[in-house]
Amino acid sequence: MSQTPETQSIDLQDLSVITTRPHTFKQNLHRVPPPRRYKTSKQLFTDEQKYLQTKDIKFDTPTWQSIGAPPSLKPNKHYCDITGLEGRYKNPSNGLRFHNVEIYQEVIRNMPPGVDQEYLKLRGANVVLK
Amino acid sequence: MAPSKIKQEEAALPPQEVYYLKETPTPLTPEPFYTNYHQGVPIALDIGASSFKVGLTNANEPNNVFPSVLARYRYRKKPVTVTIVGNDVYRDPLLKTSIKSPFDGPLLTNWDYVESMLDYTFEHLGVTSNNGKLNNPIIMTEPVGCPLSQRTNMYELLFEAYQAPKVTFGIDSLFAFHANSKPNSDGLVIGTGHELTHVIPVVGGKGILLQTKRIDWGGNLSQQFLARLLGMKYPYFPSKITSDHTTNMFKDFCYILENYSDQLKGFLDMPNLEQNDVVIQAPVDLSLHTVKKKSEEELAKQLQRKKEQGRRLQEQQQQKRLEKKIQKQEELDYYSKLRDEIATISKQEQLDRVVDEGFEDLGEFNKYVKNLEKTLKSKDDDEDEGPVDPATAWPLVDIPDDQLNDEQIKEKRKQKLLKGNYDARERNKEIQRQEEEAKLQREKEEIEWRERDLEDWSNSKRLKVAELIGKHTEKVKLLESFKDRKSMAAQQRMKNITDLANDQSVGASGNASNRKRRRAAASIDNDPTDTFGANDDDWGVYREITNSSLEEDLDQISKQIVAIEEDLLNYDPSFHHEDTFSASQTFDWQNLVLHKFVHGPRPNLNLALQTEGIPAEEIANHPEIILKNHQMHLNIERIRVPEVLFQPHTAGLDQAGIIELLSDLLWKRLDGNFNPGGQAYNLIQNILITGGLANLKNFDKRVQTELTGVLPVGAPLKVRTAKNPITDAWKGMQKWSQDEESKHSYVSKAEYEEYGPEYIKEHGLGNVCLR
């Protein structure tokens, strides 16, 4: 690490004080902080969905859900799962796409178990057991 | 490359430029504090998932731009917890592991962090107050179609904690459009973000949210995708690659191809790869890996020492043998003297003397002396064994038995044996000599043949080589098929093994008692007929049926091929080094996609060192190899990762790409009128790309080319990139804060308290109310 002496002299605690000291602009004595339960984005989206269902909204109101891009209507182009080149061929046993015979012989045929699913996972084509 | 007789050395390519793994550097200057603070001036806060752009709107640039990260660190010794925000987290390596973001995906989730970050922000904007409240209006960004919980929390924070007088929210991409366009213009924004990408049409300076579409892909997901791809490409990479590293790799090296499917085809081909491939070097401490190598001198010394030791041992052995011999000689001398002495005295006295010497009786004594004589004599014989003269060595052999006495007959038998041995040796020698002669003769004939009719000779030789190669490949195939447990050959082999094992175990256990036991208790687990393994010799079956003979055959065949090819190389002018079997078998990396993908446009150093005959251990410790092992090659990843925006299915995202969204929007959801006066006609003249990914090279060109293909001929398409994709949203906020529209878009504290968190005032650059 190349640190200039100037940056080295900065003390983390001094830096921290800027954020943590009492602020002149934040002196609401009556404030009761709301109970904050940590929720992931996923949970927040389901909450939002439930909330929207309680509202009687018009079909053309833009909401988080309605503006999501629809699935593509065009046929997907195929690419080699290993290299990313054009994927002309498909291994019938696990569905991996490959560019040429070399990729098949060198990679796919000698693939340790499970790795094929890892490759498929990259494009969301893996088998999910529930 | 022209064909040649000798193996050509590959032209040495210059070493590739190496880039080092990049981490976010320690900031050189401290985060600036704003000096021109005034109460009442709106504060614009662009709170992106990647970075915060904040400033008072009486300036033209955001005062602070810092990554949206925060680190809480607790010192062990003194119980103090520090809270460090933004660029400052990179000041101390201590904090590295505790860097967190208030975002989870596209939404703010950790509101404690948000509050700390806002405290930090306002302090750096120089905010001071005399009434304990934040006395500035707030303009803030929020996601398109912002979930209620998000806005509720933010309202609560701004109105309750900071007691801001009024607040308004807007959409970052629309603010960026506002900064880059004339007032009330039409256009389209492609807003790329950390987690999301939006396509928003703008008509008359107002965003049309109803026709907005969102792709759930952005810079952070690209970075993660790159990390996963590299993880699959280099599964055993020795050093850890952090998201900081991949983010920098993505920013520095990824770009968009103008025409993906065409340019992808030749992407790994040799001349192109030279510039498409980027080498990333992870830091490695070579001094840890270098093992002290023994010099030539030291090796010679070691050998000398070994030899010396051997010689000394031999000398000792010889000395010992000599001593033993002398001892035996002395013994013999003593006992023969004794024998001579006792020859003259009576039997009883003889016995007494012998018993005194430690023998049991006279017989044993005589036997002992005789043995001594014999051993000494044979030792003497060993030493002199010269060449044998066949004429005189065995004189008795040809004399008939009846002319000899018993002793001589015995001797004759011995001589006969010796003569037989000698003759056999001679015969072998003769056969060898004849073979050599025949070989010379054959060679001579071949030379004659070659000189007489070179074409015929070379044809027959080539045929022979082809035949051998056929055999070779057949054997290789067989050997290969043994690896697959299910192949025909392997199954047959297993059958043979079981047959062999059965034969042997039946033979071993064929007696009556076994048969009786067999009848007593028979189960699957304990089958008495199956005694394989009870006898250790049973396992020898596996030794008998190894594939080593097959490998030996392969070796022999390839030796033969090489020998014939050598002749062809020497005498057939049309046979070149490239035609040899070994040349066809060698690893030509320039033709191997996989090699170029993983190792880039340079030959494999490991193989080169192996062919030089350097032992494996030394190769593993070779400094070049260690460096190479810590290198990654980015080539297809550079274009494959950004391509997800255009083909989201390549990353498993079931959504349409940017171009499909745009064309769908223009043709179907808008009026699809590309003539002057049409809505689509106006929009396509002003397509703006903004957000972090707009910095990717060729983004605008790609959109331009692909859209041209979709739109009618002559449509006045114009695609451009925002002047400064990162800060333009903030500038738009600053510009908008001066507009008349902004004045009546704020929600005041009183309104918030009356209408609750669902209440917003709609304006052209923000979200809309639920209807």
PDB file of N, CA, C and O in Angstrom, chain B residues 432 434-450 452 457 461 464 567:
ATOM      1  N   GLN B 432      23.708 -64.778 -34.416  1.00  0.00           N
ATOM      2  CA  GLN B 432      23.715 -63.312 -34.327  1.00  0.00           C
ATOM      3  C   GLN B 432      24.456 -62.695 -35.489  1.00  0.00           C
ATOM      4  O   GLN B 432      24.009 -61.719 -36.100  1.00  0.00           O
ATOM      5  N   GLN B 434      24.919 -63.961 -38.379  1.00  0.00           N
ATOM      6  CA  GLN B 434      24.158 -64.116 -39.613  1.00  0.00           C
ATOM      7  C   GLN B 434      23.055 -63.079 -39.695  1.00  0.00           C
ATOM      8  O   GLN B 434      22.830 -62.474 -40.743  1.00  0.00           O
ATOM      9  N   GLU B 435      22.403 -62.841 -38.547  1.00  0.00           N
ATOM     10  CA  GLU B 435      21.328 -61.845 -38.555  1.00  0.00           C
ATOM     11  C   GLU B 435      21.856 -60.476 -38.930  1.00  0.00           C
ATOM     12  O   GLU B 435      21.264 -59.740 -39.718  1.00  0.00           O
ATOM     13  N   GLU B 436      22.987 -60.164 -38.348  1.00  0.00           N
ATOM     14  CA  GLU B 436      23.577 -58.868 -38.657  1.00  0.00           C
ATOM     15  C   GLU B 436      23.885 -58.752 -40.141  1.00  0.00           C
ATOM     16  O   GLU B 436      23.617 -57.731 -40.776  1.00  0.00           O
ATOM     17  N   GLU B 437      24.402 -59.831 -40.659  1.00  0.00           N
ATOM     18  CA  GLU B 437      24.726 -59.839 -42.086  1.00  0.00           C
ATOM     19  C   GLU B 437      23.462 -59.615 -42.913  1.00  0.00           C
ATOM     20  O   GLU B 437      23.443 -58.802 -43.836  1.00  0.00           O
ATOM     21  N   ALA B 438      22.382 -60.335 -42.509  1.00  0.00           N
ATOM     22  CA  ALA B 438      21.120 -60.220 -43.247  1.00  0.00           C
ATOM     23  C   ALA B 438      20.615 -58.787 -43.185  1.00  0.00           C
ATOM     24  O   ALA B 438      20.124 -58.249 -44.175  1.00  0.00           O
ATOM     25  N   LYS B 439      20.791 -58.180 -41.996  1.00  0.00           N
ATOM     26  CA  LYS B 439      20.313 -56.810 -41.828  1.00  0.00           C
ATOM     27  C   LYS B 439      21.087 -55.885 -42.774  1.00  0.00           C
ATOM     28  O   LYS B 439      20.511 -55.046 -43.474  1.00  0.00           O
ATOM     29  N   LEU B 440      22.411 -56.065 -42.768  1.00  0.00           N
ATOM     30  CA  LEU B 440      23.228 -55.246 -43.654  1.00  0.00           C
ATOM     31  C   LEU B 440      22.785 -55.436 -45.096  1.00  0.00           C
ATOM     32  O   LEU B 440      22.661 -54.482 -45.855  1.00  0.00           O
ATOM     33  N   GLN B 441      22.522 -56.711 -45.416  1.00  0.00           N
ATOM     34  CA  GLN B 441      22.101 -57.052 -46.777  1.00  0.00           C
ATOM     35  C   GLN B 441      20.803 -56.313 -47.121  1.00  0.00           C
ATOM     36  O   GLN B 441      20.685 -55.702 -48.171  1.00  0.00           O
ATOM     37  N   ARG B 442      19.856 -56.371 -46.144  1.00  0.00           N
ATOM     38  CA  ARG B 442      18.568 -55.703 -46.364  1.00  0.00           C
ATOM     39  C   ARG B 442      18.777 -54.213 -46.597  1.00  0.00           C
ATOM     40  O   ARG B 442      18.193 -53.619 -47.492  1.00  0.00           O
ATOM     41  N   GLU B 443      19.619 -53.639 -45.753  1.00  0.00           N
ATOM     42  CA  GLU B 443      19.858 -52.207 -45.890  1.00  0.00           C
ATOM     43  C   GLU B 443      20.443 -51.880 -47.247  1.00  0.00           C
ATOM     44  O   GLU B 443      20.062 -50.909 -47.898  1.00  0.00           O
ATOM     45  N   LYS B 444      21.365 -52.748 -47.638  1.00  0.00           N
ATOM     46  CA  LYS B 444      21.994 -52.544 -48.932  1.00  0.00           C
ATOM     47  C   LYS B 444      20.940 -52.618 -50.036  1.00  0.00           C
ATOM     48  O   LYS B 444      20.896 -51.770 -50.935  1.00  0.00           O
ATOM     49  N   GLU B 445      20.091 -53.632 -49.906  1.00  0.00           N
ATOM     50  CA  GLU B 445      19.038 -53.782 -50.914  1.00  0.00           C
ATOM     51  C   GLU B 445      18.130 -52.565 -50.939  1.00  0.00           C
ATOM     52  O   GLU B 445      17.735 -52.089 -52.000  1.00  0.00           O
ATOM     53  N   GLU B 446      17.860 -52.075 -49.732  1.00  0.00           N
ATOM     54  CA  GLU B 446      16.961 -50.941 -49.677  1.00  0.00           C
ATOM     55  C   GLU B 446      17.580 -49.725 -50.342  1.00  0.00           C
ATOM     56  O   GLU B 446      16.919 -48.993 -51.064  1.00  0.00           O
ATOM     57  N   ILE B 447      18.873 -49.558 -50.054  1.00  0.00           N
ATOM     58  CA  ILE B 447      19.556 -48.424 -50.686  1.00  0.00           C
ATOM     59  C   ILE B 447      19.490 -48.565 -52.194  1.00  0.00           C
ATOM     60  O   ILE B 447      19.194 -47.611 -52.919  1.00  0.00           O
ATOM     61  N   GLU B 448      19.708 -49.788 -52.657  1.00  0.00           N
ATOM     62  CA  GLU B 448      19.652 -50.032 -54.104  1.00  0.00           C
ATOM     63  C   GLU B 448      18.269 -49.718 -54.649  1.00  0.00           C
ATOM     64  O   GLU B 448      18.107 -49.040 -55.661  1.00  0.00           O
ATOM     65  N   TRP B 449      17.283 -50.204 -53.869  1.00  0.00           N
ATOM     66  CA  TRP B 449      15.882 -50.000 -54.274  1.00  0.00           C
ATOM     67  C   TRP B 449      15.587 -48.503 -54.368  1.00  0.00           C
ATOM     68  O   TRP B 449      15.010 -48.015 -55.316  1.00  0.00           O
ATOM     69  N   ARG B 450      16.077 -47.806 -53.344  1.00  0.00           N
ATOM     70  CA  ARG B 450      15.821 -46.388 -53.280  1.00  0.00           C
ATOM     71  C   ARG B 450      16.451 -45.687 -54.472  1.00  0.00           C
ATOM     72  O   ARG B 450      15.876 -44.800 -55.084  1.00  0.00           O
ATOM     73  N   ARG B 452      17.225 -47.010 -57.283  1.00  0.00           N
ATOM     74  CA  ARG B 452      16.644 -47.462 -58.546  1.00  0.00           C
ATOM     75  C   ARG B 452      15.296 -46.783 -58.780  1.00  0.00           C
ATOM     76  O   ARG B 452      15.040 -46.216 -59.831  1.00  0.00           O
ATOM     77  N   TRP B 457       9.832 -46.827 -53.618  1.00  0.00           N
ATOM     78  CA  TRP B 457      10.333 -47.011 -52.251  1.00  0.00           C
ATOM     79  C   TRP B 457       9.544 -46.146 -51.270  1.00  0.00           C
ATOM     80  O   TRP B 457       9.044 -46.614 -50.262  1.00  0.00           O
ATOM     81  N   LYS B 461       7.010 -47.188 -48.257  1.00  0.00           N
ATOM     82  CA  LYS B 461       7.304 -46.757 -46.882  1.00  0.00           C
ATOM     83  C   LYS B 461       6.128 -45.993 -46.292  1.00  0.00           C
ATOM     84  O   LYS B 461       5.750 -46.185 -45.132  1.00  0.00           O
ATOM     85  N   LYS B 464       3.490 -48.252 -45.283  1.00  0.00           N
ATOM     86  CA  LYS B 464       3.837 -48.913 -44.027  1.00  0.00           C
ATOM     87  C   LYS B 464       3.525 -47.986 -42.838  1.00  0.00           C
ATOM     88  O   LYS B 464       2.940 -48.407 -41.835  1.00  0.00           O
ATOM     89  N   ASP B 567      13.805 -42.216 -42.212  1.00  0.00           N
ATOM     90  CA  ASP B 567      14.277 -42.551 -43.554  1.00  0.00           C
ATOM     91  C   ASP B 567      13.616 -41.672 -44.591  1.00  0.00           C
ATOM     92  O   ASP B 567      14.272 -41.132 -45.484  1.00  0.00           O
TER      93      ASP B 567
END
